[in-house]
Amino acid sequence: MRNDRLAGWLAGRAAPQEPSQEAKNLLGVPDKASEEVVLSGVQEPGSPDTLTFESETPFDLRFPAVDLLQASVVRMLHLLYGIGACRSEQLRRQGYETLADLTTHPQWGEGARALLGTWGSTWDAEAVFRTLRTWLPASDPLLLAALGLVPRERILFFDLETLGLSNAPIFLIATARLTDRALLVRQDLATSLAGERSLLTRFGRDLEKATALVSYNGKAFDWTLLRERSAYYSQSLSPVEIHADLLYHVRRRFAGLLPDVHLGTIEKNVLGVRRANDLPSSLVPSFYSMYLETGSPAPLRPILDHNRQDIESLALLLRALLGEATDAA
Amino acid sequence: MRLDELLSALDRNPDYRGQVVYAAPVPPHAPEYAEIALRPRVAAALDRRGTRLYRHQAEAIEALRAGRDVVITTPTASGKTLAFHVPTLEWLSDDPTATALYLYPLKALANDQLEKLSTLDEECGAHLLPSTYDGDTPQQKRAGIRRSARVVLTNPHALHQYLPWHHQWARLFANLKLVVLDEAHHYRGVGGGNVAELLARLSRIVKHYGAQPQFVVSSASIANPKDFARALTGRDAVSVSKDGSARGPRSVVFWDPMADPSSSITRQAATLLSFLTDQGMQTICFARSRVMAERIASTAKRDSATDAIQSYRAGYLAHERRELEADLRDGRLRGVVSTSALESGIDIGGLDAAILVGFPGSLLSAWQQAGRAGRGSRPSLVIYIPYEDPLDRYFLRDPERFLSYAGERLVLPRRTLRHRAGHLACAAAELPLRPEEIGAEDGEAATALRESGLLADTPSGAIYRGLRRAHEAFPLEEMAGETVRLVCDGRTLETMDPVRARRDAFPGAVLLHRGETYVVRALDLTEGVATAEREDVDYSTQGLRTSAVEILSAEATALSGASHVARGRVCVTESFVGYKTIHDNRSVSVHPLALPPHVYQTDGVWATFRDIPQEIEAAELLGALHGAEHALISMAPLLVLCDAADVAGVSMPLHPQTGAPTILLYDGIEDGAGLAEVLFGEWSRLAAAAHAMVSRCSCDDGCPACLLSPRCGSQNQPLSKPGAIRILALSAPASRKEGT
Ligand SMILES: [Zn+2]
Ligand SMILES: [Zn+2]
């Protein structure tokens, strides 16, 4: 096969599709390298191929009170291995209302003491989650409410933008953290493909300061991809015990009520968020490719806006779902 | 039954017409055992089975223990698998974290071996936790297998898909001690080239995880085991090929069906099958298609005293196959007619007799089929019934050629740009490619990948950045150039390259897939789809090819007898002008085809004859060259494992580029499959075999058993048999004219 024919063969499996002219017009992205758009990111020392953007939005998020949560969890006798719905009922009739009551039971006492022992007097969030996750469905509102056991600064929201559908390079990682009254968003952008490695290293450091992750479809997609891309660069990500994937909760909560569970649909129908001139997710890879080819930062602006809205909506969604979880607790 | 008893029993049979033209006793050989120290638990397990190690098994085990790679090519039923199961059992029980990877060309073979290995594992208590892992593995079992299986059995297509997920397999790769390529003779031609590239990628990943496994290549007998192993794995291996297993006396009978022109080949095979089963011999009969297998089985069942005759096909459900296999092992089933599905791998025990209906395309396959008869030191019988094909009938005239089989050569093609580019993209998607990992010969492919935006350079190395997953964008079959899918009821049966699609999947073509017949209704070359329907038909079809060939470059030249031989790059313009339907080996009708000509580059080998003897008159020259070309093509499968249809040719009294009378053969696949290169190296032997074949045929003017080719696009016109013999004699060195 000669080289020109090889190029033809490769072309079919290569580059991202060009964004349509309408899409470009809509966003006001010029075709050629443009001098108008200036990105005001910060370059982290030691990572020349990344830019970081930080923003702070007032944000008020209340978790259900810990004592209320604890009160409802200790009543769940079936959290003890060997106790099912029937036996719970039986024990309750015998006067064993809570796991604490059970610690004196001749048969179940030892198990109950051991279980409560792993949780500790202050209720260690990771230990409680391990138990809840074993016995409750992944979409149980209690699993969200239990985020209240985690110190709020150790909850990490995250969202990715990638160059393709699967196993493609990651070029943007957004993370968000809670303070008492605000949401701190940080976006790490790779300004060339060489920056991916630094993004992953930085995200790895974020994980060390996190006890819980919050994502949308992150268990199936984002986390898997992060692990895969890290392995690609011979890095490892330390696993985080608690991962609240809000997609599971949305599916359960809005089953049959919404046409689909895309984040955009949730925003419109549940969160009341209106996006203006938003870049559709499907065009994100081609916009970034356009940037790589032209060197013009213009296509990056809509990507950053889109991604920041995604992560803000993620926090809003958690608040909406927690409202319901508070009732449950 | 002894051979003389059989022959006299045949003589008494009223249906017998003297078809036995040659009957050769092959002497038995006594088992050669070797005592080597084994780990106590393995030794005890083998003792309980009453198994002693043969010399070749011990040789392979010791070479592996010495840290070497091994290629083992002893015959079917010689116990090749034990030679690598033993080291697996020992190493994995010595080190409870150690792992092994077994690759099988087909899922069915992996499943069959899993059972055997599991049994052995239980007997030794080695805790191998062996498991298959492929497209059929249930989703809920996958994570568990990745976490704990210590021997994983899979296939190249699956491995291609799983390599990018290497971090999920880190445990397996980091502790890998042994990689076994079983039934490796399947990895030939372009597909074999793919496997070689895949193994290079595997080695790179395994190295990344810090392991240094040894490789075992296990194959049917071939002529070039060491070269083949090196081509496949890129490493040197110790060759173990001398069989030390016990073999009883074997008789090989050459049966000429033409001795009874009133009876078809199918009919004669059925008669033989019922005759042998009635003599109390458990018999397997190999037929080319399922339809034919069923016809032979039902006829034999009607004629035979026993009801226990069945046909076997690949399409059976797993439990149906298992039952049939068990019935064969237990002897409940007395006769079975199968397509090549039962040729190897599947354990059916040893039978008493094997009937080969038609030459299965290679001596390698023929001996795999023959190897189904014989169990330890018991006597066995093989009956060979040829079709009216030059190579088929050649063995009637030269049975020693069949009997003294030393194996065909198994070759992998030179790597094409497409191969390099595709596998380079996949490798870059698995781990960043460091500059030193892109070899000089990969430079061009790497450049093309960069230019198309699939590779990007970063300080970590070149990374893959396609929109689609590399392993989906570059499926193995497409890297092998197989861009046409054969589709039936919306399901893809197989993929083929465009040359083969035109040759075998034209509208009206009858195609065999796993023994079943399909009729092609449409061929859309732009979309790359051939649409077929399942239909039982009792005829076959043959595309008629014409070609024009332009020589692009000569890469090597040599003298063979009085001819000059060269090999190099050629550009082929190929047309399939029509096709024939063939019923009972007779051409029934010819149909025109309207397919556009196909232009492609491939490898060629050509012989030029500057001094044409005076006996060949000018008017006869084309017929002489044309006849010689047909004969050479028919004999090609003797030297290199291929289908005669994979090699095509042209002949010209005056080739404009060579300026002399020329016969040119080429690989009938885009970019070549490595065949022309072997034929160039073996040209004298090829010419000598073709010369022997044609000159020993008893016809006067050429017949289907020597010069007439069913594939000839010019209606086998003109052909001159005396001329062809003279031309072939020119190319065959004097000492070799009477065969090799
Ligand atoms: Zn003849
Ligand atoms: Zn011809």
PDB file of N, CA, C and O in Angstrom, chain A residues 1-3 5-6 9-10 13-17 163-167 169 193-194 197 224 227-228 231-234 285 289 292, chain B residues 165 167 208 417-418 428-432 444 448-449 452 454 456 458-460 463-465 467 469 473-474 478 569 601 670-671:
ATOM      1  N   MET A   1       0.848  -1.187   0.000  1.00  0.00           N
ATOM      2  CA  MET A   1       0.000   0.000   0.000  1.00  0.00           C
ATOM      3  C   MET A   1       0.880   1.232   0.000  1.00  0.00           C
ATOM      4  O   MET A   1       1.801   1.357   0.775  1.00  0.00           O
ATOM      5  N   ARG A   2       0.592   2.160  -0.904  1.00  0.00           N
ATOM      6  CA  ARG A   2       1.416   3.360  -0.920  1.00  0.00           C
ATOM      7  C   ARG A   2       0.874   4.352   0.088  1.00  0.00           C
ATOM      8  O   ARG A   2      -0.231   4.246   0.600  1.00  0.00           O
ATOM      9  N   ASN A   3       1.703   5.354   0.340  1.00  0.00           N
ATOM     10  CA  ASN A   3       1.405   6.271   1.419  1.00  0.00           C
ATOM     11  C   ASN A   3       0.096   7.038   1.240  1.00  0.00           C
ATOM     12  O   ASN A   3      -0.649   7.244   2.192  1.00  0.00           O
ATOM     13  N   ARG A   5      -2.533   6.082  -0.280  1.00  0.00           N
ATOM     14  CA  ARG A   5      -3.672   5.202  -0.025  1.00  0.00           C
ATOM     15  C   ARG A   5      -3.803   4.938   1.468  1.00  0.00           C
ATOM     16  O   ARG A   5      -4.901   4.810   1.995  1.00  0.00           O
ATOM     17  N   LEU A   6      -2.667   4.870   2.157  1.00  0.00           N
ATOM     18  CA  LEU A   6      -2.706   4.693   3.609  1.00  0.00           C
ATOM     19  C   LEU A   6      -3.419   5.891   4.240  1.00  0.00           C
ATOM     20  O   LEU A   6      -4.274   5.740   5.105  1.00  0.00           O
ATOM     21  N   TRP A   9      -7.006   5.521   3.905  1.00  0.00           N
ATOM     22  CA  TRP A   9      -7.522   4.470   4.791  1.00  0.00           C
ATOM     23  C   TRP A   9      -7.636   5.013   6.218  1.00  0.00           C
ATOM     24  O   TRP A   9      -8.585   4.732   6.937  1.00  0.00           O
ATOM     25  N   LEU A  10      -6.634   5.807   6.603  1.00  0.00           N
ATOM     26  CA  LEU A  10      -6.647   6.362   7.961  1.00  0.00           C
ATOM     27  C   LEU A  10      -7.714   7.434   8.116  1.00  0.00           C
ATOM     28  O   LEU A  10      -8.321   7.557   9.179  1.00  0.00           O
ATOM     29  N   ARG A  13     -10.937   6.824   9.814  1.00  0.00           N
ATOM     30  CA  ARG A  13     -11.036   6.495  11.241  1.00  0.00           C
ATOM     31  C   ARG A  13     -10.390   7.563  12.108  1.00  0.00           C
ATOM     32  O   ARG A  13     -10.076   7.344  13.241  1.00  0.00           O
ATOM     33  N   ALA A  14     -10.193   8.731  11.494  1.00  0.00           N
ATOM     34  CA  ALA A  14      -9.391   9.707  12.204  1.00  0.00           C
ATOM     35  C   ALA A  14     -10.187  10.789  12.888  1.00  0.00           C
ATOM     36  O   ALA A  14     -11.016  10.553  13.745  1.00  0.00           O
ATOM     37  N   ALA A  15      -9.936  11.947  12.400  1.00  0.00           N
ATOM     38  CA  ALA A  15     -10.160  13.170  13.149  1.00  0.00           C
ATOM     39  C   ALA A  15     -11.618  13.407  13.507  1.00  0.00           C
ATOM     40  O   ALA A  15     -12.523  12.913  12.866  1.00  0.00           O
ATOM     41  N   PRO A  16     -11.814  14.196  14.573  1.00  0.00           N
ATOM     42  CA  PRO A  16     -13.153  14.582  14.987  1.00  0.00           C
ATOM     43  C   PRO A  16     -13.854  15.349  13.875  1.00  0.00           C
ATOM     44  O   PRO A  16     -13.194  15.997  13.064  1.00  0.00           O
ATOM     45  N   GLN A  17     -15.171  15.295  13.874  1.00  0.00           N
ATOM     46  CA  GLN A  17     -15.887  16.008  12.813  1.00  0.00           C
ATOM     47  C   GLN A  17     -15.776  17.510  13.044  1.00  0.00           C
ATOM     48  O   GLN A  17     -15.666  17.985  14.158  1.00  0.00           O
ATOM     49  N   LEU A 163     -11.716  14.162  24.527  1.00  0.00           N
ATOM     50  CA  LEU A 163     -11.611  14.309  23.079  1.00  0.00           C
ATOM     51  C   LEU A 163     -12.440  13.302  22.301  1.00  0.00           C
ATOM     52  O   LEU A 163     -12.396  13.280  21.083  1.00  0.00           O
ATOM     53  N   GLY A 164     -13.156  12.445  22.978  1.00  0.00           N
ATOM     54  CA  GLY A 164     -13.905  11.458  22.217  1.00  0.00           C
ATOM     55  C   GLY A 164     -14.862  10.725  23.111  1.00  0.00           C
ATOM     56  O   GLY A 164     -15.209  11.194  24.193  1.00  0.00           O
ATOM     57  N   LEU A 165     -15.273   9.570  22.640  1.00  0.00           N
ATOM     58  CA  LEU A 165     -16.329   8.863  23.342  1.00  0.00           C
ATOM     59  C   LEU A 165     -15.780   7.984  24.454  1.00  0.00           C
ATOM     60  O   LEU A 165     -16.258   7.993  25.571  1.00  0.00           O
ATOM     61  N   SER A 166     -14.763   7.184  24.131  1.00  0.00           N
ATOM     62  CA  SER A 166     -14.228   6.338  25.186  1.00  0.00           C
ATOM     63  C   SER A 166     -12.728   6.232  25.010  1.00  0.00           C
ATOM     64  O   SER A 166     -12.228   6.252  23.892  1.00  0.00           O
ATOM     65  N   ASN A 167     -12.043   6.142  26.117  1.00  0.00           N
ATOM     66  CA  ASN A 167     -10.589   5.988  26.113  1.00  0.00           C
ATOM     67  C   ASN A 167      -9.885   7.134  25.391  1.00  0.00           C
ATOM     68  O   ASN A 167      -8.779   6.984  24.911  1.00  0.00           O
ATOM     69  N   PRO A 169      -8.271  11.083  25.197  1.00  0.00           N
ATOM     70  CA  PRO A 169      -7.605  11.962  26.154  1.00  0.00           C
ATOM     71  C   PRO A 169      -8.584  12.907  26.859  1.00  0.00           C
ATOM     72  O   PRO A 169      -9.552  13.365  26.270  1.00  0.00           O
ATOM     73  N   LEU A 193      -2.131  18.576  24.203  1.00  0.00           N
ATOM     74  CA  LEU A 193      -2.384  17.205  24.659  1.00  0.00           C
ATOM     75  C   LEU A 193      -1.371  16.780  25.718  1.00  0.00           C
ATOM     76  O   LEU A 193      -1.628  15.894  26.519  1.00  0.00           O
ATOM     77  N   ALA A 194      -0.221  17.460  25.724  1.00  0.00           N
ATOM     78  CA  ALA A 194       0.802  17.113  26.708  1.00  0.00           C
ATOM     79  C   ALA A 194       0.336  17.439  28.120  1.00  0.00           C
ATOM     80  O   ALA A 194       0.909  16.954  29.099  1.00  0.00           O
ATOM     81  N   ARG A 197      -1.427  14.705  31.349  1.00  0.00           N
ATOM     82  CA  ARG A 197      -0.730  14.050  32.441  1.00  0.00           C
ATOM     83  C   ARG A 197      -0.753  14.912  33.713  1.00  0.00           C
ATOM     84  O   ARG A 197      -0.995  14.416  34.808  1.00  0.00           O
ATOM     85  N   THR A 224     -14.083   5.597  35.552  1.00  0.00           N
ATOM     86  CA  THR A 224     -13.453   4.542  34.756  1.00  0.00           C
ATOM     87  C   THR A 224     -12.400   5.152  33.829  1.00  0.00           C
ATOM     88  O   THR A 224     -11.282   4.645  33.717  1.00  0.00           O
ATOM     89  N   ARG A 227      -9.317   6.415  35.679  1.00  0.00           N
ATOM     90  CA  ARG A 227      -8.430   5.305  36.055  1.00  0.00           C
ATOM     91  C   ARG A 227      -7.659   4.815  34.846  1.00  0.00           C
ATOM     92  O   ARG A 227      -6.462   4.543  34.912  1.00  0.00           O
ATOM     93  N   GLU A 228      -8.383   4.697  33.732  1.00  0.00           N
ATOM     94  CA  GLU A 228      -7.756   4.176  32.534  1.00  0.00           C
ATOM     95  C   GLU A 228      -6.659   5.122  32.026  1.00  0.00           C
ATOM     96  O   GLU A 228      -5.563   4.706  31.673  1.00  0.00           O
ATOM     97  N   ALA A 231      -3.642   4.998  34.312  1.00  0.00           N
ATOM     98  CA  ALA A 231      -2.849   3.797  34.051  1.00  0.00           C
ATOM     99  C   ALA A 231      -2.042   3.981  32.770  1.00  0.00           C
ATOM    100  O   ALA A 231      -0.907   3.515  32.657  1.00  0.00           O
ATOM    101  N   TYR A 232      -2.636   4.692  31.814  1.00  0.00           N
ATOM    102  CA  TYR A 232      -1.952   4.949  30.545  1.00  0.00           C
ATOM    103  C   TYR A 232      -0.639   5.689  30.789  1.00  0.00           C
ATOM    104  O   TYR A 232       0.364   5.444  30.131  1.00  0.00           O
ATOM    105  N   TYR A 233      -0.654   6.607  31.761  1.00  0.00           N
ATOM    106  CA  TYR A 233       0.570   7.351  32.079  1.00  0.00           C
ATOM    107  C   TYR A 233       1.312   6.742  33.268  1.00  0.00           C
ATOM    108  O   TYR A 233       2.092   7.413  33.937  1.00  0.00           O
ATOM    109  N   SER A 234       1.022   5.467  33.549  1.00  0.00           N
ATOM    110  CA  SER A 234       1.674   4.759  34.659  1.00  0.00           C
ATOM    111  C   SER A 234       1.482   5.482  35.993  1.00  0.00           C
ATOM    112  O   SER A 234       2.369   5.502  36.827  1.00  0.00           O
ATOM    113  N   PRO A 285     -15.648  17.833  21.676  1.00  0.00           N
ATOM    114  CA  PRO A 285     -14.386  17.323  21.128  1.00  0.00           C
ATOM    115  C   PRO A 285     -13.938  18.071  19.878  1.00  0.00           C
ATOM    116  O   PRO A 285     -12.758  18.388  19.731  1.00  0.00           O
ATOM    117  N   SER A 289     -10.518  20.200  19.263  1.00  0.00           N
ATOM    118  CA  SER A 289      -9.623  19.867  18.149  1.00  0.00           C
ATOM    119  C   SER A 289      -9.352  21.110  17.315  1.00  0.00           C
ATOM    120  O   SER A 289      -8.241  21.316  16.831  1.00  0.00           O
ATOM    121  N   LEU A 292      -6.761  22.997  18.964  1.00  0.00           N
ATOM    122  CA  LEU A 292      -5.440  22.377  18.803  1.00  0.00           C
ATOM    123  C   LEU A 292      -4.870  22.696  17.424  1.00  0.00           C
ATOM    124  O   LEU A 292      -3.676  22.923  17.272  1.00  0.00           O
TER     125      LEU A 292
ATOM    126  N   TRP B 165      -7.291  -2.282  28.139  1.00  0.00           N
ATOM    127  CA  TRP B 165      -7.756  -2.290  29.523  1.00  0.00           C
ATOM    128  C   TRP B 165      -6.719  -2.958  30.422  1.00  0.00           C
ATOM    129  O   TRP B 165      -7.052  -3.564  31.437  1.00  0.00           O
ATOM    130  N   HIS B 167      -4.794  -2.153  32.676  1.00  0.00           N
ATOM    131  CA  HIS B 167      -4.714  -1.912  34.126  1.00  0.00           C
ATOM    132  C   HIS B 167      -5.664  -2.827  34.886  1.00  0.00           C
ATOM    133  O   HIS B 167      -5.442  -3.129  36.041  1.00  0.00           O
ATOM    134  N   HIS B 208       6.006  -3.693  30.504  1.00  0.00           N
ATOM    135  CA  HIS B 208       5.645  -2.514  31.302  1.00  0.00           C
ATOM    136  C   HIS B 208       5.314  -2.921  32.741  1.00  0.00           C
ATOM    137  O   HIS B 208       5.610  -2.209  33.688  1.00  0.00           O
ATOM    138  N   LEU B 417       2.157  -1.487   5.297  1.00  0.00           N
ATOM    139  CA  LEU B 417       1.989  -0.183   5.939  1.00  0.00           C
ATOM    140  C   LEU B 417       0.705  -0.147   6.757  1.00  0.00           C
ATOM    141  O   LEU B 417       0.640   0.435   7.825  1.00  0.00           O
ATOM    142  N   ARG B 418      -0.324  -0.798   6.222  1.00  0.00           N
ATOM    143  CA  ARG B 418      -1.610  -0.799   6.903  1.00  0.00           C
ATOM    144  C   ARG B 418      -1.500  -1.500   8.264  1.00  0.00           C
ATOM    145  O   ARG B 418      -1.986  -1.004   9.276  1.00  0.00           O
ATOM    146  N   ALA B 428      -0.140   2.803  20.687  1.00  0.00           N
ATOM    147  CA  ALA B 428      -0.094   4.145  21.271  1.00  0.00           C
ATOM    148  C   ALA B 428      -1.307   4.391  22.155  1.00  0.00           C
ATOM    149  O   ALA B 428      -1.258   5.207  23.071  1.00  0.00           O
ATOM    150  N   ALA B 429      -2.405   3.698  21.883  1.00  0.00           N
ATOM    151  CA  ALA B 429      -3.593   3.850  22.732  1.00  0.00           C
ATOM    152  C   ALA B 429      -3.446   3.042  24.013  1.00  0.00           C
ATOM    153  O   ALA B 429      -4.155   3.276  24.982  1.00  0.00           O
ATOM    154  N   GLU B 430      -2.531   2.082  24.021  1.00  0.00           N
ATOM    155  CA  GLU B 430      -2.333   1.245  25.207  1.00  0.00           C
ATOM    156  C   GLU B 430      -1.373   1.903  26.204  1.00  0.00           C
ATOM    157  O   GLU B 430      -1.652   1.932  27.403  1.00  0.00           O
ATOM    158  N   LEU B 431      -0.266   2.414  25.683  1.00  0.00           N
ATOM    159  CA  LEU B 431       0.702   3.142  26.504  1.00  0.00           C
ATOM    160  C   LEU B 431       1.359   4.149  25.563  1.00  0.00           C
ATOM    161  O   LEU B 431       1.541   3.847  24.389  1.00  0.00           O
ATOM    162  N   PRO B 432       1.730   5.329  26.061  1.00  0.00           N
ATOM    163  CA  PRO B 432       2.383   6.283  25.158  1.00  0.00           C
ATOM    164  C   PRO B 432       3.601   5.635  24.501  1.00  0.00           C
ATOM    165  O   PRO B 432       4.331   4.893  25.151  1.00  0.00           O
ATOM    166  N   GLU B 444       7.325   5.589   8.463  1.00  0.00           N
ATOM    167  CA  GLU B 444       6.368   6.066   7.480  1.00  0.00           C
ATOM    168  C   GLU B 444       4.938   5.976   8.019  1.00  0.00           C
ATOM    169  O   GLU B 444       4.134   6.896   7.868  1.00  0.00           O
ATOM    170  N   ALA B 448       2.268   9.027   8.825  1.00  0.00           N
ATOM    171  CA  ALA B 448       0.891   9.063   8.300  1.00  0.00           C
ATOM    172  C   ALA B 448      -0.110   9.219   9.439  1.00  0.00           C
ATOM    173  O   ALA B 448      -1.105   9.939   9.312  1.00  0.00           O
ATOM    174  N   LEU B 449       0.152   8.559  10.556  1.00  0.00           N
ATOM    175  CA  LEU B 449      -0.767   8.653  11.699  1.00  0.00           C
ATOM    176  C   LEU B 449      -0.761  10.069  12.277  1.00  0.00           C
ATOM    177  O   LEU B 449      -1.800  10.608  12.654  1.00  0.00           O
ATOM    178  N   SER B 452      -2.678  12.390   9.925  1.00  0.00           N
ATOM    179  CA  SER B 452      -4.133  12.260   9.954  1.00  0.00           C
ATOM    180  C   SER B 452      -4.682  12.635  11.324  1.00  0.00           C
ATOM    181  O   SER B 452      -5.875  12.509  11.570  1.00  0.00           O
ATOM    182  N   LEU B 454      -4.115  11.237  14.254  1.00  0.00           N
ATOM    183  CA  LEU B 454      -4.402  10.149  15.188  1.00  0.00           C
ATOM    184  C   LEU B 454      -3.339  10.013  16.270  1.00  0.00           C
ATOM    185  O   LEU B 454      -3.595   9.484  17.330  1.00  0.00           O
ATOM    186  N   ALA B 456      -0.366  12.136  18.537  1.00  0.00           N
ATOM    187  CA  ALA B 456       0.140  13.456  18.906  1.00  0.00           C
ATOM    188  C   ALA B 456       1.366  13.268  19.785  1.00  0.00           C
ATOM    189  O   ALA B 456       1.377  12.396  20.653  1.00  0.00           O
ATOM    190  N   THR B 458       3.836  14.129  22.722  1.00  0.00           N
ATOM    191  CA  THR B 458       3.853  14.820  24.006  1.00  0.00           C
ATOM    192  C   THR B 458       5.144  14.421  24.701  1.00  0.00           C
ATOM    193  O   THR B 458       5.814  13.476  24.265  1.00  0.00           O
ATOM    194  N   PRO B 459       5.489  15.115  25.772  1.00  0.00           N
ATOM    195  CA  PRO B 459       6.722  14.724  26.478  1.00  0.00           C
ATOM    196  C   PRO B 459       6.654  13.286  27.010  1.00  0.00           C
ATOM    197  O   PRO B 459       7.684  12.655  27.232  1.00  0.00           O
ATOM    198  N   SER B 460       5.456  12.745  27.192  1.00  0.00           N
ATOM    199  CA  SER B 460       5.346  11.359  27.665  1.00  0.00           C
ATOM    200  C   SER B 460       5.520  10.364  26.535  1.00  0.00           C
ATOM    201  O   SER B 460       5.565   9.160  26.771  1.00  0.00           O
ATOM    202  N   ILE B 463       0.967   9.912  21.772  1.00  0.00           N
ATOM    203  CA  ILE B 463      -0.279   9.359  22.310  1.00  0.00           C
ATOM    204  C   ILE B 463      -1.332   9.301  21.218  1.00  0.00           C
ATOM    205  O   ILE B 463      -1.310  10.066  20.259  1.00  0.00           O
ATOM    206  N   TYR B 464      -2.251   8.367  21.370  1.00  0.00           N
ATOM    207  CA  TYR B 464      -3.352   8.208  20.421  1.00  0.00           C
ATOM    208  C   TYR B 464      -4.452   9.184  20.778  1.00  0.00           C
ATOM    209  O   TYR B 464      -4.803   9.323  21.951  1.00  0.00           O
ATOM    210  N   ARG B 465      -4.998   9.871  19.780  1.00  0.00           N
ATOM    211  CA  ARG B 465      -6.038  10.837  20.100  1.00  0.00           C
ATOM    212  C   ARG B 465      -7.209  10.782  19.120  1.00  0.00           C
ATOM    213  O   ARG B 465      -7.793  11.797  18.766  1.00  0.00           O
ATOM    214  N   LEU B 467     -11.041   9.943  17.765  1.00  0.00           N
ATOM    215  CA  LEU B 467     -12.344  10.109  18.405  1.00  0.00           C
ATOM    216  C   LEU B 467     -12.857   8.771  18.903  1.00  0.00           C
ATOM    217  O   LEU B 467     -13.476   8.673  19.949  1.00  0.00           O
ATOM    218  N   ARG B 469     -12.304   4.707  19.990  1.00  0.00           N
ATOM    219  CA  ARG B 469     -11.346   3.809  20.609  1.00  0.00           C
ATOM    220  C   ARG B 469     -10.484   3.175  19.501  1.00  0.00           C
ATOM    221  O   ARG B 469     -11.004   2.707  18.488  1.00  0.00           O
ATOM    222  N   ALA B 473     -11.585   1.433  15.979  1.00  0.00           N
ATOM    223  CA  ALA B 473     -11.259   2.065  14.696  1.00  0.00           C
ATOM    224  C   ALA B 473     -10.387   1.148  13.841  1.00  0.00           C
ATOM    225  O   ALA B 473     -10.403   1.217  12.622  1.00  0.00           O
ATOM    226  N   PHE B 474      -9.625   0.276  14.503  1.00  0.00           N
ATOM    227  CA  PHE B 474      -8.745  -0.636  13.777  1.00  0.00           C
ATOM    228  C   PHE B 474      -9.038  -2.084  14.159  1.00  0.00           C
ATOM    229  O   PHE B 474      -8.285  -2.698  14.915  1.00  0.00           O
ATOM    230  N   GLU B 478      -9.746  -5.673   9.581  1.00  0.00           N
ATOM    231  CA  GLU B 478      -9.491  -4.594   8.620  1.00  0.00           C
ATOM    232  C   GLU B 478      -8.009  -4.372   8.413  1.00  0.00           C
ATOM    233  O   GLU B 478      -7.575  -3.996   7.335  1.00  0.00           O
ATOM    234  N   ARG B 569       7.621  -6.684  -6.766  1.00  0.00           N
ATOM    235  CA  ARG B 569       6.326  -6.048  -6.603  1.00  0.00           C
ATOM    236  C   ARG B 569       5.625  -6.002  -7.953  1.00  0.00           C
ATOM    237  O   ARG B 569       6.266  -5.702  -8.963  1.00  0.00           O
ATOM    238  N   GLN B 601      -1.824  -3.816  -5.807  1.00  0.00           N
ATOM    239  CA  GLN B 601      -0.419  -4.201  -5.774  1.00  0.00           C
ATOM    240  C   GLN B 601      -0.236  -5.419  -4.893  1.00  0.00           C
ATOM    241  O   GLN B 601      -0.895  -5.570  -3.878  1.00  0.00           O
ATOM    242  N   GLU B 670      -4.328  -8.233  -1.686  1.00  0.00           N
ATOM    243  CA  GLU B 670      -3.665  -6.933  -1.718  1.00  0.00           C
ATOM    244  C   GLU B 670      -2.456  -6.929  -0.801  1.00  0.00           C
ATOM    245  O   GLU B 670      -2.546  -7.390   0.334  1.00  0.00           O
ATOM    246  N   ASP B 671      -1.339  -6.458  -1.320  1.00  0.00           N
ATOM    247  CA  ASP B 671      -0.081  -6.357  -0.586  1.00  0.00           C
ATOM    248  C   ASP B 671       0.622  -7.691  -0.379  1.00  0.00           C
ATOM    249  O   ASP B 671       1.732  -7.721   0.122  1.00  0.00           O
TER     250      ASP B 671
END
